[in-house]
Amino acid sequence: MGRKPQKNDSLPGSLDLLILKTLTRGKFHGYAIMQLIAQGSGEEIVIEEGSLYPALQRLEMNGWVKGAMGLTPNKRRARIYELTATGRKQLLKETERYEKLTLAIARVLGQE
Amino acid sequence: MIWNRIRYWMTQGEREKALRAEMEEHIAELAAEMVAEGMSSSEAMRAARLRFGNVGAAQEAAREVWIVRYWADFWQDLRYGLRTLAAQPGFTIPAVLALVLGIGVNAVVFNVFNALALAPWAIRDPQQVVQILGQRGMNRWGGMAWTQFRYLRENSKALSGMAGFTGTERVQVSQGEKPWTADSSMVSENFFDLIGTGFAAGRGFLPLAADGRPAPEVVLNYDTWMSRFGGDRAVLGSWLEISGQKMQIVGVAAQGFNGPVADMVRLWIPAGWRDVLHPGWDSLTNPDFCCFSVVARLTPGVAKEQAQAELQTLATSYSASIRQEPTRLLATAPSFLANPQRFKQASAVFLAMGVASLLILLLACSNVANLLLARGSARAQEISVRLSLGAGQGRILRQLAIESLLISSVAATLSAGVSTWLPAWTVRTVAPPEAQLTIRFDNDWRVLGFIVGLSCAATLLFGLAPALNSVRQGVAMGLRNGSRSTSSSRLRPVLLGAQVTLCAVLLSGAILLARALYAVQSMEAGFRYDGVVTLSTGLEASGLNAEQAKVLLAQLTERVQALPGVESVAWAATLPLGNSNNAAGVIDPRSKGRVSIAHNAVSANFFELLEIPIVAGRDFSKADEAGSNAVIVNQATAERFWPGENALGKKLDLGRIHEVVGVVRNFETREFGSKQNLAMWAPSAGGLQERLLIRHRGEASGLFQELPRLAKELDQRIVVSAAPYAELVSNAKRTAKIASGVAGVLGGLSLLLATLGIYGVAAYQVAQRRREVGVRMALGATPASILVTVLRQNMRAVLWGAGVGMVAALAFGRLLTSLLYGVEPSDPFALLATITILVGVAVLATLGPARRAAAVDPAITLRDA
């Protein structure tokens, strides 16, 4: 299954990684995930809503996250996402891959 | 992945709603945040929406993750598959043809079975309709007496309507001019109301009059209306003379309607006229009469079983009222083979045909698998390139699966055409013109479903293993960089062996049936029929009574006798090998039980004319015709009733006591194979049924012109139809001929498929081993030893296949038993011939490629490979 490049994916797979990582901290709905990523990155990374939901769908299709209707902290009904066991494994894999990649990029940049 | 996706499809609607709600919620929270920062709520909502962008577009993008990509890939694969197949006609055409053969044969068999057993008759709302059968004897099911039908119809609550009808019966029709004979069906007056398929013109029958008699009315078949009356509406209301009765045409049945009767029905007549049209018959009042078939409509909400239970209760009280043993009734589906007796007879044929055609499909599948394997090796290069460019193995598998599906869907479409065309064509060309069958072989949903299901199963069967193999090969090739893979060599001998097995079964079956055909062709009738013309008088449908008919027959005989070239004239109630006879119940003098015996009434010179020798006692004399209790039996009867005794002078109890005056040599009575059946002959002075047998010298063509003229002169009501006796005899051989002919064609086709299969495997193996052969030759192997190696490799699989095939063939032979005339199912000749032909074909098919391998110059092979 080929993957469509996402607008925010300055590095391939980074959006997935961010979402998965965020979900290790608990169950959240889409808005909260966006907020958490923004806060966590010191407002450096702002996820476009247009890519967040397709990404969530993709993660769910792959079985890495599981969504179910529930109540947000504001007592509103929304879909709450949760990391699955395979999602946890995927996160480890993605992290490793990502570290390798950034290391490689750093090396290339450091060559100058 | 696949399961996730399927689950997604199933819950799509819900999911879309959830996604939409989720996004709306997101926007609301954004807006709430902005309000907290001091914006007005309407402004905040607008801003939030702007920031979120187009909700629809986002939703679309989210959905794309699941669907679009998949379908886009699918179309791409489909187009690619079509291109590949079109570019390789050398692969595509044989593959499609093999499958058309395999699927087509099955579709034809199923279509015929469907038309006879599954598809209901052309009746409005057939799911509410049942046919009601009465038991007649041990495993025989048929119609019922008119009196019983009337009783059931008046008293049943479970049935909202009930109609009776007879099979076709000859009547004479005239409208002032020369009469013609027509096959009619005598039906209860509510027949057309119950069937409910409407009329092309006019109406159905009026209800019964107060005195219980139907109006003198007829309804025409649409085709008859067209051919006899030019489709003229003016005939409605006009009067016909039918077997001496004036009757009015009141309607024309809807086009194509023939009722629940297999033979063509020219006109329908209210059953109340049956005994009027046939003087002396008592079918409407006789409680023992067997033959009114019954269809009925269930009262809404009543199940078939309930109706049957109610009818059984009614039938029991009816039988009690006339002091008769109650008949068992059966309410069953409205189709021809719903009659358990007919089903039993037909199921043997369908089982044999079904097994044979499934075997042919398997054979075709293994051939296509073979082609795919060979092609797969050729495509390994392409597949390995695609794999190394990043295509997933699943994607490649899907690509191959789509190609297989394309092949089988083309084959399925063609097979659907074959399945309607072939049975109709066969019925048109093979069935005798006088027995026009009206069964329709449309592809209804059952047949189409069968074809689709079978094609899918076939696709899996021929496509799966080669596809997996191809992918494996592609992977291996990527690793090994162009070296030949041998991973398919395990699959190929198995395929080869399986093909030989299948072919052995089909071939031995075909040989058995071909032998049966030969046996039938050379079967002796036991009497001399060449130089004899048969003539039926049509008097049974003329409305005359037996006495009048006797006088006319005697006059006719006298005049025919006087024709030039005529040597002698005899008559008989039924003709030997004419596929009909009268049966009578006789008390077996040994067991004292009642057994059925073929009964024929003949003139005094009958045996003499057909040159049937009297082995004991005397022939009939003219005096016997006038009335006597003398009968003649065949040897089979004499031996069974009075073994080791002199049959002459013995008594036969048929209700009346008869005395045996002579014994004739056994000869075929009703049909081929009936020589050994019990048979007796009584003297007859002529009557309504009697047919003439005319022995003549020289050409009969003059007779065929003379006879109708002579009959017309004598009496308008005699409608002669004359035919050489030889024609009747060849008709009697027809069933066996058709069965054997079909088997011969199927056997030939399966042999062809198997030959191609063996050749394909051998050729491929040799091609694959070219390098090895080159090396061996370079190391000093002789061409002869190479030949032996290649042969030996294939022969092991062939012999295994043939061995297993023999065992299976024996089992298949038993299935065919009912179709084999005069041949044992385990006929050693057939088995031996099968082995010889198969092994011979296998050797020949292997020899060509093997010789080519041996002829290769090792230097060339080693350089090329």
PDB file of N, CA and C in Angstrom, chain B residues 75-130:
ATOM      1  N   TRP B  75      -8.158  -0.643 -10.609  1.00  0.00           N
ATOM      2  CA  TRP B  75      -8.358  -0.335 -12.027  1.00  0.00           C
ATOM      3  C   TRP B  75      -7.065  -0.457 -12.789  1.00  0.00           C
ATOM      4  N   GLN B  76      -6.003  -0.005 -12.148  1.00  0.00           N
ATOM      5  CA  GLN B  76      -4.704  -0.082 -12.802  1.00  0.00           C
ATOM      6  C   GLN B  76      -4.384  -1.544 -13.103  1.00  0.00           C
ATOM      7  N   ASP B  77      -4.592  -2.406 -12.108  1.00  0.00           N
ATOM      8  CA  ASP B  77      -4.327  -3.830 -12.298  1.00  0.00           C
ATOM      9  C   ASP B  77      -5.186  -4.407 -13.405  1.00  0.00           C
ATOM     10  N   LEU B  78      -6.447  -3.964 -13.440  1.00  0.00           N
ATOM     11  CA  LEU B  78      -7.380  -4.496 -14.426  1.00  0.00           C
ATOM     12  C   LEU B  78      -6.913  -4.132 -15.834  1.00  0.00           C
ATOM     13  N   ARG B  79      -6.575  -2.869 -16.002  1.00  0.00           N
ATOM     14  CA  ARG B  79      -6.123  -2.432 -17.324  1.00  0.00           C
ATOM     15  C   ARG B  79      -4.852  -3.157 -17.712  1.00  0.00           C
ATOM     16  N   TYR B  80      -3.946  -3.256 -16.761  1.00  0.00           N
ATOM     17  CA  TYR B  80      -2.677  -3.924 -17.020  1.00  0.00           C
ATOM     18  C   TYR B  80      -2.932  -5.383 -17.406  1.00  0.00           C
ATOM     19  N   GLY B  81      -3.861  -6.018 -16.661  1.00  0.00           N
ATOM     20  CA  GLY B  81      -4.193  -7.414 -16.944  1.00  0.00           C
ATOM     21  C   GLY B  81      -4.746  -7.592 -18.341  1.00  0.00           C
ATOM     22  N   LEU B  82      -5.674  -6.699 -18.728  1.00  0.00           N
ATOM     23  CA  LEU B  82      -6.267  -6.780 -20.063  1.00  0.00           C
ATOM     24  C   LEU B  82      -5.193  -6.650 -21.129  1.00  0.00           C
ATOM     25  N   ARG B  83      -4.294  -5.695 -20.922  1.00  0.00           N
ATOM     26  CA  ARG B  83      -3.219  -5.486 -21.905  1.00  0.00           C
ATOM     27  C   ARG B  83      -2.354  -6.729 -22.018  1.00  0.00           C
ATOM     28  N   THR B  84      -1.980  -7.286 -20.857  1.00  0.00           N
ATOM     29  CA  THR B  84      -1.107  -8.459 -20.883  1.00  0.00           C
ATOM     30  C   THR B  84      -1.768  -9.617 -21.620  1.00  0.00           C
ATOM     31  N   LEU B  85      -3.056  -9.839 -21.297  1.00  0.00           N
ATOM     32  CA  LEU B  85      -3.755 -10.972 -21.908  1.00  0.00           C
ATOM     33  C   LEU B  85      -3.903 -10.765 -23.405  1.00  0.00           C
ATOM     34  N   ALA B  86      -4.223  -9.525 -23.804  1.00  0.00           N
ATOM     35  CA  ALA B  86      -4.411  -9.257 -25.225  1.00  0.00           C
ATOM     36  C   ALA B  86      -3.094  -9.415 -25.964  1.00  0.00           C
ATOM     37  N   ALA B  87      -2.001  -9.156 -25.267  1.00  0.00           N
ATOM     38  CA  ALA B  87      -0.704  -9.219 -25.939  1.00  0.00           C
ATOM     39  C   ALA B  87      -0.221 -10.652 -26.099  1.00  0.00           C
ATOM     40  N   GLN B  88      -0.859 -11.592 -25.388  1.00  0.00           N
ATOM     41  CA  GLN B  88      -0.391 -12.979 -25.472  1.00  0.00           C
ATOM     42  C   GLN B  88      -1.511 -13.919 -25.902  1.00  0.00           C
ATOM     43  N   PRO B  89      -1.980 -13.789 -27.132  1.00  0.00           N
ATOM     44  CA  PRO B  89      -3.099 -14.643 -27.557  1.00  0.00           C
ATOM     45  C   PRO B  89      -2.739 -16.123 -27.501  1.00  0.00           C
ATOM     46  N   GLY B  90      -1.472 -16.435 -27.649  1.00  0.00           N
ATOM     47  CA  GLY B  90      -1.049 -17.834 -27.612  1.00  0.00           C
ATOM     48  C   GLY B  90      -1.310 -18.459 -26.253  1.00  0.00           C
ATOM     49  N   PHE B  91      -1.364 -17.649 -25.231  1.00  0.00           N
ATOM     50  CA  PHE B  91      -1.720 -18.154 -23.906  1.00  0.00           C
ATOM     51  C   PHE B  91      -3.217 -17.992 -23.649  1.00  0.00           C
ATOM     52  N   THR B  92      -3.731 -16.795 -23.984  1.00  0.00           N
ATOM     53  CA  THR B  92      -5.096 -16.455 -23.595  1.00  0.00           C
ATOM     54  C   THR B  92      -6.132 -17.340 -24.287  1.00  0.00           C
ATOM     55  N   ILE B  93      -5.980 -17.535 -25.596  1.00  0.00           N
ATOM     56  CA  ILE B  93      -7.017 -18.269 -26.334  1.00  0.00           C
ATOM     57  C   ILE B  93      -7.137 -19.720 -25.866  1.00  0.00           C
ATOM     58  N   PRO B  94      -6.039 -20.472 -25.792  1.00  0.00           N
ATOM     59  CA  PRO B  94      -6.206 -21.844 -25.288  1.00  0.00           C
ATOM     60  C   PRO B  94      -6.764 -21.889 -23.874  1.00  0.00           C
ATOM     61  N   ALA B  95      -6.322 -20.945 -23.040  1.00  0.00           N
ATOM     62  CA  ALA B  95      -6.812 -20.954 -21.656  1.00  0.00           C
ATOM     63  C   ALA B  95      -8.315 -20.714 -21.619  1.00  0.00           C
ATOM     64  N   VAL B  96      -8.768 -19.711 -22.391  1.00  0.00           N
ATOM     65  CA  VAL B  96     -10.203 -19.414 -22.398  1.00  0.00           C
ATOM     66  C   VAL B  96     -10.985 -20.591 -22.979  1.00  0.00           C
ATOM     67  N   LEU B  97     -10.479 -21.162 -24.059  1.00  0.00           N
ATOM     68  CA  LEU B  97     -11.196 -22.282 -24.688  1.00  0.00           C
ATOM     69  C   LEU B  97     -11.308 -23.464 -23.737  1.00  0.00           C
ATOM     70  N   ALA B  98     -10.219 -23.780 -23.061  1.00  0.00           N
ATOM     71  CA  ALA B  98     -10.257 -24.905 -22.129  1.00  0.00           C
ATOM     72  C   ALA B  98     -11.312 -24.648 -21.061  1.00  0.00           C
ATOM     73  N   LEU B  99     -11.358 -23.406 -20.581  1.00  0.00           N
ATOM     74  CA  LEU B  99     -12.328 -23.096 -19.531  1.00  0.00           C
ATOM     75  C   LEU B  99     -13.757 -23.065 -20.052  1.00  0.00           C
ATOM     76  N   VAL B 100     -13.938 -22.564 -21.280  1.00  0.00           N
ATOM     77  CA  VAL B 100     -15.286 -22.569 -21.853  1.00  0.00           C
ATOM     78  C   VAL B 100     -15.772 -24.004 -21.930  1.00  0.00           C
ATOM     79  N   LEU B 101     -14.886 -24.874 -22.333  1.00  0.00           N
ATOM     80  CA  LEU B 101     -15.242 -26.289 -22.402  1.00  0.00           C
ATOM     81  C   LEU B 101     -15.626 -26.793 -21.009  1.00  0.00           C
ATOM     82  N   GLY B 102     -14.753 -26.531 -20.053  1.00  0.00           N
ATOM     83  CA  GLY B 102     -14.982 -27.043 -18.703  1.00  0.00           C
ATOM     84  C   GLY B 102     -16.223 -26.461 -18.062  1.00  0.00           C
ATOM     85  N   ILE B 103     -16.336 -25.132 -18.097  1.00  0.00           N
ATOM     86  CA  ILE B 103     -17.483 -24.492 -17.449  1.00  0.00           C
ATOM     87  C   ILE B 103     -18.739 -24.718 -18.278  1.00  0.00           C
ATOM     88  N   GLY B 104     -18.590 -24.660 -19.606  1.00  0.00           N
ATOM     89  CA  GLY B 104     -19.737 -24.805 -20.504  1.00  0.00           C
ATOM     90  C   GLY B 104     -20.432 -26.146 -20.334  1.00  0.00           C
ATOM     91  N   VAL B 105     -19.661 -27.212 -20.272  1.00  0.00           N
ATOM     92  CA  VAL B 105     -20.259 -28.542 -20.130  1.00  0.00           C
ATOM     93  C   VAL B 105     -21.065 -28.609 -18.840  1.00  0.00           C
ATOM     94  N   ASN B 106     -20.479 -28.077 -17.766  1.00  0.00           N
ATOM     95  CA  ASN B 106     -21.191 -28.077 -16.483  1.00  0.00           C
ATOM     96  C   ASN B 106     -22.449 -27.222 -16.538  1.00  0.00           C
ATOM     97  N   ALA B 107     -22.320 -26.065 -17.201  1.00  0.00           N
ATOM     98  CA  ALA B 107     -23.461 -25.157 -17.285  1.00  0.00           C
ATOM     99  C   ALA B 107     -24.606 -25.827 -18.045  1.00  0.00           C
ATOM    100  N   VAL B 108     -24.267 -26.549 -19.112  1.00  0.00           N
ATOM    101  CA  VAL B 108     -25.306 -27.218 -19.899  1.00  0.00           C
ATOM    102  C   VAL B 108     -26.016 -28.260 -19.046  1.00  0.00           C
ATOM    103  N   VAL B 109     -25.229 -29.087 -18.367  1.00  0.00           N
ATOM    104  CA  VAL B 109     -25.836 -30.141 -17.548  1.00  0.00           C
ATOM    105  C   VAL B 109     -26.720 -29.508 -16.468  1.00  0.00           C
ATOM    106  N   PHE B 110     -26.183 -28.453 -15.838  1.00  0.00           N
ATOM    107  CA  PHE B 110     -26.968 -27.825 -14.778  1.00  0.00           C
ATOM    108  C   PHE B 110     -28.220 -27.154 -15.336  1.00  0.00           C
ATOM    109  N   ASN B 111     -28.081 -26.548 -16.494  1.00  0.00           N
ATOM    110  CA  ASN B 111     -29.239 -25.868 -17.091  1.00  0.00           C
ATOM    111  C   ASN B 111     -30.364 -26.866 -17.360  1.00  0.00           C
ATOM    112  N   VAL B 112     -29.996 -28.018 -17.911  1.00  0.00           N
ATOM    113  CA  VAL B 112     -31.023 -29.022 -18.202  1.00  0.00           C
ATOM    114  C   VAL B 112     -31.654 -29.513 -16.892  1.00  0.00           C
ATOM    115  N   PHE B 113     -30.795 -29.759 -15.903  1.00  0.00           N
ATOM    116  CA  PHE B 113     -31.306 -30.203 -14.609  1.00  0.00           C
ATOM    117  C   PHE B 113     -32.231 -29.138 -14.015  1.00  0.00           C
ATOM    118  N   ASN B 114     -31.800 -27.896 -14.134  1.00  0.00           N
ATOM    119  CA  ASN B 114     -32.584 -26.784 -13.614  1.00  0.00           C
ATOM    120  C   ASN B 114     -33.957 -26.719 -14.298  1.00  0.00           C
ATOM    121  N   ALA B 115     -33.936 -26.851 -15.631  1.00  0.00           N
ATOM    122  CA  ALA B 115     -35.188 -26.741 -16.383  1.00  0.00           C
ATOM    123  C   ALA B 115     -36.166 -27.837 -15.983  1.00  0.00           C
ATOM    124  N   LEU B 116     -35.618 -29.018 -15.666  1.00  0.00           N
ATOM    125  CA  LEU B 116     -36.500 -30.139 -15.363  1.00  0.00           C
ATOM    126  C   LEU B 116     -36.839 -30.244 -13.876  1.00  0.00           C
ATOM    127  N   ALA B 117     -35.877 -29.908 -13.032  1.00  0.00           N
ATOM    128  CA  ALA B 117     -36.070 -30.209 -11.615  1.00  0.00           C
ATOM    129  C   ALA B 117     -36.266 -28.983 -10.745  1.00  0.00           C
ATOM    130  N   LEU B 118     -35.603 -27.893 -11.056  1.00  0.00           N
ATOM    131  CA  LEU B 118     -35.604 -26.773 -10.122  1.00  0.00           C
ATOM    132  C   LEU B 118     -36.554 -25.662 -10.542  1.00  0.00           C
ATOM    133  N   ALA B 119     -36.528 -25.326 -11.846  1.00  0.00           N
ATOM    134  CA  ALA B 119     -37.350 -24.205 -12.293  1.00  0.00           C
ATOM    135  C   ALA B 119     -38.818 -24.610 -12.253  1.00  0.00           C
ATOM    136  N   PRO B 120     -39.658 -23.810 -11.621  1.00  0.00           N
ATOM    137  CA  PRO B 120     -41.080 -24.152 -11.602  1.00  0.00           C
ATOM    138  C   PRO B 120     -41.705 -23.948 -12.977  1.00  0.00           C
ATOM    139  N   TRP B 121     -42.855 -24.582 -13.189  1.00  0.00           N
ATOM    140  CA  TRP B 121     -43.584 -24.405 -14.429  1.00  0.00           C
ATOM    141  C   TRP B 121     -43.998 -22.949 -14.597  1.00  0.00           C
ATOM    142  N   ALA B 122     -44.341 -22.592 -15.832  1.00  0.00           N
ATOM    143  CA  ALA B 122     -44.777 -21.219 -16.083  1.00  0.00           C
ATOM    144  C   ALA B 122     -46.163 -21.035 -15.493  1.00  0.00           C
ATOM    145  N   ILE B 123     -46.187 -20.623 -14.231  1.00  0.00           N
ATOM    146  CA  ILE B 123     -47.437 -20.410 -13.515  1.00  0.00           C
ATOM    147  C   ILE B 123     -47.269 -19.112 -12.743  1.00  0.00           C
ATOM    148  N   ARG B 124     -48.341 -18.349 -12.601  1.00  0.00           N
ATOM    149  CA  ARG B 124     -48.246 -17.119 -11.823  1.00  0.00           C
ATOM    150  C   ARG B 124     -47.935 -17.462 -10.359  1.00  0.00           C
ATOM    151  N   ASP B 125     -47.042 -16.705  -9.741  1.00  0.00           N
ATOM    152  CA  ASP B 125     -46.616 -16.914  -8.352  1.00  0.00           C
ATOM    153  C   ASP B 125     -46.348 -18.386  -8.043  1.00  0.00           C
ATOM    154  N   PRO B 126     -45.353 -18.960  -8.716  1.00  0.00           N
ATOM    155  CA  PRO B 126     -45.152 -20.411  -8.576  1.00  0.00           C
ATOM    156  C   PRO B 126     -44.797 -20.836  -7.147  1.00  0.00           C
ATOM    157  N   GLN B 127     -44.352 -19.887  -6.329  1.00  0.00           N
ATOM    158  CA  GLN B 127     -43.977 -20.308  -4.964  1.00  0.00           C
ATOM    159  C   GLN B 127     -45.187 -20.720  -4.139  1.00  0.00           C
ATOM    160  N   GLN B 128     -46.408 -20.303  -4.575  1.00  0.00           N
ATOM    161  CA  GLN B 128     -47.613 -20.743  -3.847  1.00  0.00           C
ATOM    162  C   GLN B 128     -48.220 -22.002  -4.452  1.00  0.00           C
ATOM    163  N   VAL B 129     -47.574 -22.521  -5.498  1.00  0.00           N
ATOM    164  CA  VAL B 129     -48.206 -23.609  -6.240  1.00  0.00           C
ATOM    165  C   VAL B 129     -47.561 -24.934  -5.872  1.00  0.00           C
ATOM    166  N   VAL B 130     -48.368 -25.961  -5.705  1.00  0.00           N
ATOM    167  CA  VAL B 130     -47.835 -27.304  -5.500  1.00  0.00           C
ATOM    168  C   VAL B 130     -48.434 -28.235  -6.545  1.00  0.00           C
TER     169      VAL B 130
END
